[in-house]
Structure formats: structure tokens, C-alpha cells
Amino acid sequence: MEYIGFTYVSNFVSKRVEEVLFEAYNDANRLLEEWELPLRLVYLDKLILEPGYLITLETPEGKVRLFPLDVLVDFMDYRLKVEIEKNDGLNMNKILGITSFPLASRDKYFGFYEKFLGFQTERLGRRIMLLSMRPFESDSMRMTLKILDNPLADDDLKSLAVRVLSKELPAFKRRLIKGMLHEIGHSFGLEHCSNDCVMNPPKTLGEWDSRFLGYCNSCYLKLEESLRNPVSGKD
Ligand SMILES: [Zn+2]
Ligand SMILES: [Zn+2]
């Protein structure tokens, strides 16, 4: 069995979204089990970053405060290294982290659809994957979360927001799971495909919603093969 460390950057994540993250984590593991893939996610605690690492970037959506990719990769790599050094017998050299803000390095903002899904890199054989949940949030999800966070919003508005959110969050969760499976696929050498499959990246959120929640036959076989015969030292 191979394991992938799972974490999330908890800064700026609301309680409601946090719950969905854990549901997505559990659902992903349940799917991997159903598909008889010898692969599971292991929760490695959340990452809480000091605000000092925050940068402000001018983006097409306006000014955004975020943690740069480089910092996140360092933290996640360190977290994975600590876990590997414990050497408790888990076969694990990958970590997947989720953030609530857009992915950007110190000077490069990854456009919404230009880099719709995640970012991943390799360090000394350790694979670090980062996925932003931001592109998976619909406008109404973002708006309702804002209303619920606002102490001045009135009760009627809040109860409306709760109703809207109860419809939005399940869709958000499915998008997120697909994104996680997409990045996991890449980390085992899968490339983009053009089938009804999580490895087929979307151009719009609607396209992503209609996409099958799982790997197509050809991607599944490649993933299974790669899990059976891990190629070490290869990207
Ligand atoms: Zn991709
Ligand atoms: Zn595929």
C-alpha cells in the first residue's frame, strides 16, 4: 500500500469549508478503496502559517493577499520529511496540500484557467502537490460565506445564505475531489487525457461539474500499473 500525506493551509478557511475538506478527504479514500487501488491519503495535520509570509499580488481579480507557492512548498516538504524520518513503515514520499487562496509564486500569478488545477514539484524524490480550492468555489458560494462571516448581516439573510450554501457545498466537494484525483494521477505519471475522466482538465467550472468523478479505463490502468511497478528516480 502506498500513502500520500494530506494537509491543508488553515489560514482563511472557514469552519464550514474545513468540514467539506475532511469529507473530501474521506470520500477520496473511500473511492480509492472501491477502485481497489493500493493507495490512501493520510492526514498529516493542518498547516498554520505566520502572517509574515503573506504577500499582496495584483491579479485580474484585484489585489489578493496570499502565501507564495515557494513558501508553501518549503513547509509541505519539511512536513513530509519529518514524517518520512519517523520511519514508521509507511510507504510514503508524496504530500498533497489544499489552500484557499490562488496559487502564485512571488511574482507570478497563475491565471484562473491557465493553471486551473494544481501545482506539483519534486525534491530529492519527494513529491509536493498543491491544489487551490479557489477555482472550485462558485460566486454564490463565496458570497454566502461572506454573509455568514459578517456579524452585521441580518438573520433572514443569514438563513437564506445557509440554504444556498447547503446546495453549493456538495458541488464544491465533488469539484475538489476531482482536483485531488487529478493531482494524484499526475504524481504517478499520468498525463492529461481527452476522455470523460478527472485527468481531462476543464476550461470552465461547468465542464468540470459534468466530468466523471473518476479515472477513465486507460488512465486507471496506467495508475494501477504505476502503483504495481513504481519507477524510482523518474519524474
Ligand atoms: Zn493537470
Ligand atoms: Zn483518462
Coordinates of C-alpha atoms and ligand atoms in Angstrom, one line a residue:
M1 CA 0.0 0.0 0.0
E2 CA 1.3 3.5 -0.9
Y3 CA 0.4 6.5 1.2
I4 CA 0.1 10.2 0.3
G5 CA 0.3 12.8 3.1
F6 CA -2.7 15.1 3.2
T7 CA -2.7 18.6 4.7
Y8 CA -4.3 22.0 4.2
V9 CA -3.3 25.6 4.9
S10 CA -5.8 26.5 7.5
N11 CA -5.4 30.3 7.4
F12 CA -8.5 31.9 6.0
V13 CA -10.5 28.7 5.9
S14 CA -14.0 28.9 7.4
K15 CA -15.4 26.1 9.7
R16 CA -17.9 25.1 7.0
V17 CA -15.3 24.7 4.3
E18 CA -13.0 22.9 6.7
E19 CA -15.7 20.3 7.2
V20 CA -16.1 19.8 3.5
L21 CA -12.3 19.4 3.2
F22 CA -12.4 16.4 5.6
E23 CA -15.4 15.0 3.8
A24 CA -13.5 15.2 0.5
Y25 CA -10.5 13.5 2.1
N26 CA -12.7 10.7 3.4
D27 CA -14.6 10.3 0.1
A28 CA -11.3 10.2 -1.9
N29 CA -10.1 7.4 0.3
R30 CA -13.4 5.6 0.0
L31 CA -13.2 5.8 -3.8
L32 CA -9.6 4.6 -3.9
E33 CA -10.7 1.6 -1.8
E34 CA -13.7 0.9 -4.0
W35 CA -11.5 1.0 -7.1
E36 CA -9.1 -1.5 -5.4
L37 CA -6.1 0.8 -5.8
P38 CA -3.4 0.2 -3.2
L39 CA -3.2 4.0 -2.4
R40 CA -4.6 6.0 0.5
L41 CA -4.4 9.6 1.8
V42 CA -3.1 10.1 5.4
Y43 CA -4.0 13.2 7.2
L44 CA -0.8 15.0 8.5
D45 CA -2.4 17.8 10.4
K46 CA -3.1 21.3 9.1
L47 CA -0.5 23.9 8.3
I48 CA -0.8 27.2 10.0
L49 CA 1.5 29.9 8.5
E50 CA 2.7 33.0 10.1
P51 CA 1.1 36.1 8.5
G52 CA 4.6 37.4 7.9
Y53 CA 4.8 35.1 4.9
L54 CA 1.8 36.8 3.2
I55 CA 2.4 38.8 0.1
T56 CA 0.0 41.0 -1.8
L57 CA -0.3 40.4 -5.5
E58 CA -2.1 42.4 -8.2
T59 CA -4.3 39.9 -10.1
P60 CA -7.0 40.0 -12.7
E61 CA -9.4 39.6 -9.7
G62 CA -7.9 42.6 -7.9
K63 CA -5.4 42.7 -5.1
V64 CA -5.1 39.3 -3.4
R65 CA -3.2 38.5 -0.1
L66 CA -1.7 35.1 -0.3
F67 CA 1.1 32.8 0.7
P68 CA 3.5 32.4 -2.2
L69 CA 3.9 28.9 -3.7
D70 CA 7.6 28.8 -2.8
V71 CA 6.9 29.1 0.9
L72 CA 4.1 26.6 0.8
V73 CA 6.3 24.0 -1.0
D74 CA 9.0 24.5 1.6
F75 CA 6.6 23.9 4.5
M76 CA 5.0 20.9 2.9
D77 CA 8.3 19.4 2.0
Y78 CA 9.5 19.8 5.6
R79 CA 6.3 18.3 6.9
L80 CA 6.7 15.3 4.6
K81 CA 10.4 14.9 5.5
V82 CA 9.6 14.8 9.3
E83 CA 7.0 12.1 8.6
I84 CA 9.5 10.1 6.5
E85 CA 12.2 10.4 9.1
K86 CA 9.8 8.9 11.7
N87 CA 10.2 5.9 9.5
D88 CA 7.1 4.1 10.9
G89 CA 6.9 1.7 8.0
L90 CA 4.5 3.7 5.8
N91 CA 5.4 3.7 2.2
M92 CA 5.1 7.5 1.6
N93 CA 7.0 10.0 -0.5
K94 CA 4.2 12.3 -1.6
I95 CA 2.2 15.1 0.1
L96 CA -0.9 16.8 -1.2
G97 CA -1.9 20.2 0.3
I98 CA -5.0 22.3 -0.2
T99 CA -5.1 26.0 0.1
S100 CA -8.0 28.5 0.0
F101 CA -6.2 31.2 -1.9
P102 CA -5.0 31.3 -5.6
L103 CA -1.7 29.7 -6.4
A104 CA 1.1 32.3 -7.1
S105 CA 4.8 32.5 -6.8
R106 CA 6.4 35.7 -5.6
D107 CA 6.0 37.4 -8.9
K108 CA 3.8 35.1 -11.0
Y109 CA 0.0 34.8 -10.6
F110 CA -1.3 31.6 -12.2
G111 CA -4.4 32.7 -14.1
F112 CA -7.7 31.1 -13.3
Y113 CA -7.9 28.7 -16.2
E114 CA -4.4 28.9 -17.4
K115 CA -3.5 26.8 -14.4
F116 CA -6.9 25.6 -13.3
L117 CA -5.7 22.7 -11.3
G118 CA -2.7 22.2 -9.1
F119 CA 0.9 22.7 -9.0
Q120 CA 3.5 20.0 -8.2
T121 CA 7.2 19.6 -8.0
E122 CA 9.8 17.1 -6.8
R123 CA 12.5 17.5 -4.3
L124 CA 15.0 14.7 -3.7
G125 CA 12.4 12.1 -4.6
R126 CA 9.7 13.7 -2.6
R127 CA 6.6 14.9 -4.5
I128 CA 4.9 18.0 -3.3
M129 CA 1.5 18.8 -4.7
L130 CA -0.6 21.9 -4.0
L131 CA -4.2 22.4 -5.0
S132 CA -6.1 25.6 -4.7
M133 CA -9.7 25.2 -3.8
R134 CA -10.4 28.7 -5.1
P135 CA -11.2 27.9 -8.7
F136 CA -13.8 25.4 -7.4
E137 CA -15.8 28.0 -5.5
S138 CA -18.8 29.4 -7.3
D139 CA -19.6 33.1 -6.9
S140 CA -22.7 32.3 -4.8
M141 CA -20.6 30.1 -2.5
R142 CA -18.1 32.9 -2.0
M143 CA -20.9 35.4 -1.4
T144 CA -22.8 33.3 1.1
L145 CA -19.7 32.5 3.1
K146 CA -19.0 36.3 3.3
I147 CA -22.6 36.9 4.5
L148 CA -22.2 34.2 7.2
D149 CA -18.9 35.7 8.4
N150 CA -20.4 39.2 8.6
P151 CA -21.6 39.9 12.2
L152 CA -23.8 42.7 10.8
A153 CA -25.8 40.6 8.3
D154 CA -29.4 40.1 9.4
D155 CA -30.9 36.8 10.3
D156 CA -33.1 36.5 7.3
L157 CA -30.2 37.0 5.0
K158 CA -28.1 34.5 7.0
S159 CA -30.8 31.8 6.8
L160 CA -31.0 32.3 3.1
A161 CA -27.2 32.1 2.9
V162 CA -27.3 28.8 4.8
R163 CA -29.9 27.4 2.3
V164 CA -27.9 28.4 -0.7
L165 CA -24.7 27.0 0.8
S166 CA -26.3 23.6 1.5
K167 CA -26.7 23.3 -2.3
E168 CA -23.3 24.8 -3.1
L169 CA -21.1 22.8 -0.8
P170 CA -21.8 19.3 -2.2
A171 CA -20.9 20.5 -5.7
F172 CA -17.8 22.2 -4.4
K173 CA -16.8 19.0 -2.7
R174 CA -17.1 17.0 -5.9
R175 CA -15.0 19.5 -7.8
L176 CA -12.4 19.4 -5.1
I177 CA -12.2 15.5 -5.1
K178 CA -11.8 15.6 -8.8
G179 CA -9.0 18.1 -8.4
M180 CA -7.3 15.9 -5.8
L181 CA -7.6 12.8 -8.0
H182 CA -6.2 14.8 -10.9
E183 CA -3.1 15.8 -9.0
I184 CA -2.7 12.3 -7.6
G185 CA -2.8 11.0 -11.1
H186 CA -0.1 13.3 -12.3
S187 CA 2.1 12.3 -9.3
F188 CA 2.0 8.7 -10.7
G189 CA 3.0 9.8 -14.2
L190 CA -0.5 10.2 -15.7
E191 CA -0.8 12.9 -18.3
H192 CA -3.9 14.8 -19.4
C193 CA -6.4 12.8 -21.4
S194 CA -9.3 13.7 -23.5
N195 CA -11.9 11.2 -22.1
D196 CA -14.6 11.7 -19.6
C197 CA -12.0 11.5 -16.8
V198 CA -10.5 13.6 -14.0
M199 CA -7.3 13.7 -16.0
N200 CA -9.1 15.8 -18.6
P201 CA -8.6 19.4 -17.4
P202 CA -11.6 21.7 -17.7
K203 CA -11.9 25.1 -19.4
T204 CA -14.9 26.1 -17.2
L205 CA -16.4 25.1 -13.9
G206 CA -19.4 23.8 -15.7
E207 CA -17.3 21.4 -17.7
W208 CA -15.6 20.2 -14.5
D209 CA -19.0 19.6 -13.0
S210 CA -20.1 17.4 -15.8
R211 CA -16.9 15.4 -15.8
F212 CA -17.0 11.8 -14.5
L213 CA -15.7 11.6 -10.9
G214 CA -13.0 9.0 -11.6
Y215 CA -10.4 7.8 -14.0
C216 CA -11.2 6.5 -17.5
N217 CA -10.2 3.0 -18.2
S218 CA -6.9 3.9 -19.9
C219 CA -5.9 6.3 -17.0
Y220 CA -7.0 3.7 -14.4
L221 CA -4.8 1.0 -16.0
K222 CA -1.8 3.3 -16.1
L223 CA -2.3 4.3 -12.5
E224 CA -2.7 0.7 -11.4
E225 CA 0.4 -0.3 -13.4
S226 CA 2.4 2.6 -11.9
L227 CA 1.4 1.6 -8.3
R228 CA 2.4 -2.0 -9.0
N229 CA 5.7 -1.1 -10.6
P230 CA 6.9 2.1 -9.1
V231 CA 9.7 3.7 -11.2
S232 CA 12.1 5.3 -8.8
G233 CA 14.1 8.3 -9.7
K234 CA 11.8 9.1 -12.6
D235 CA 9.8 12.3 -12.7
Ligands
ZN1 ZN -3.1 18.6 -14.9
ZN2 ZN -8.3 9.5 -18.5

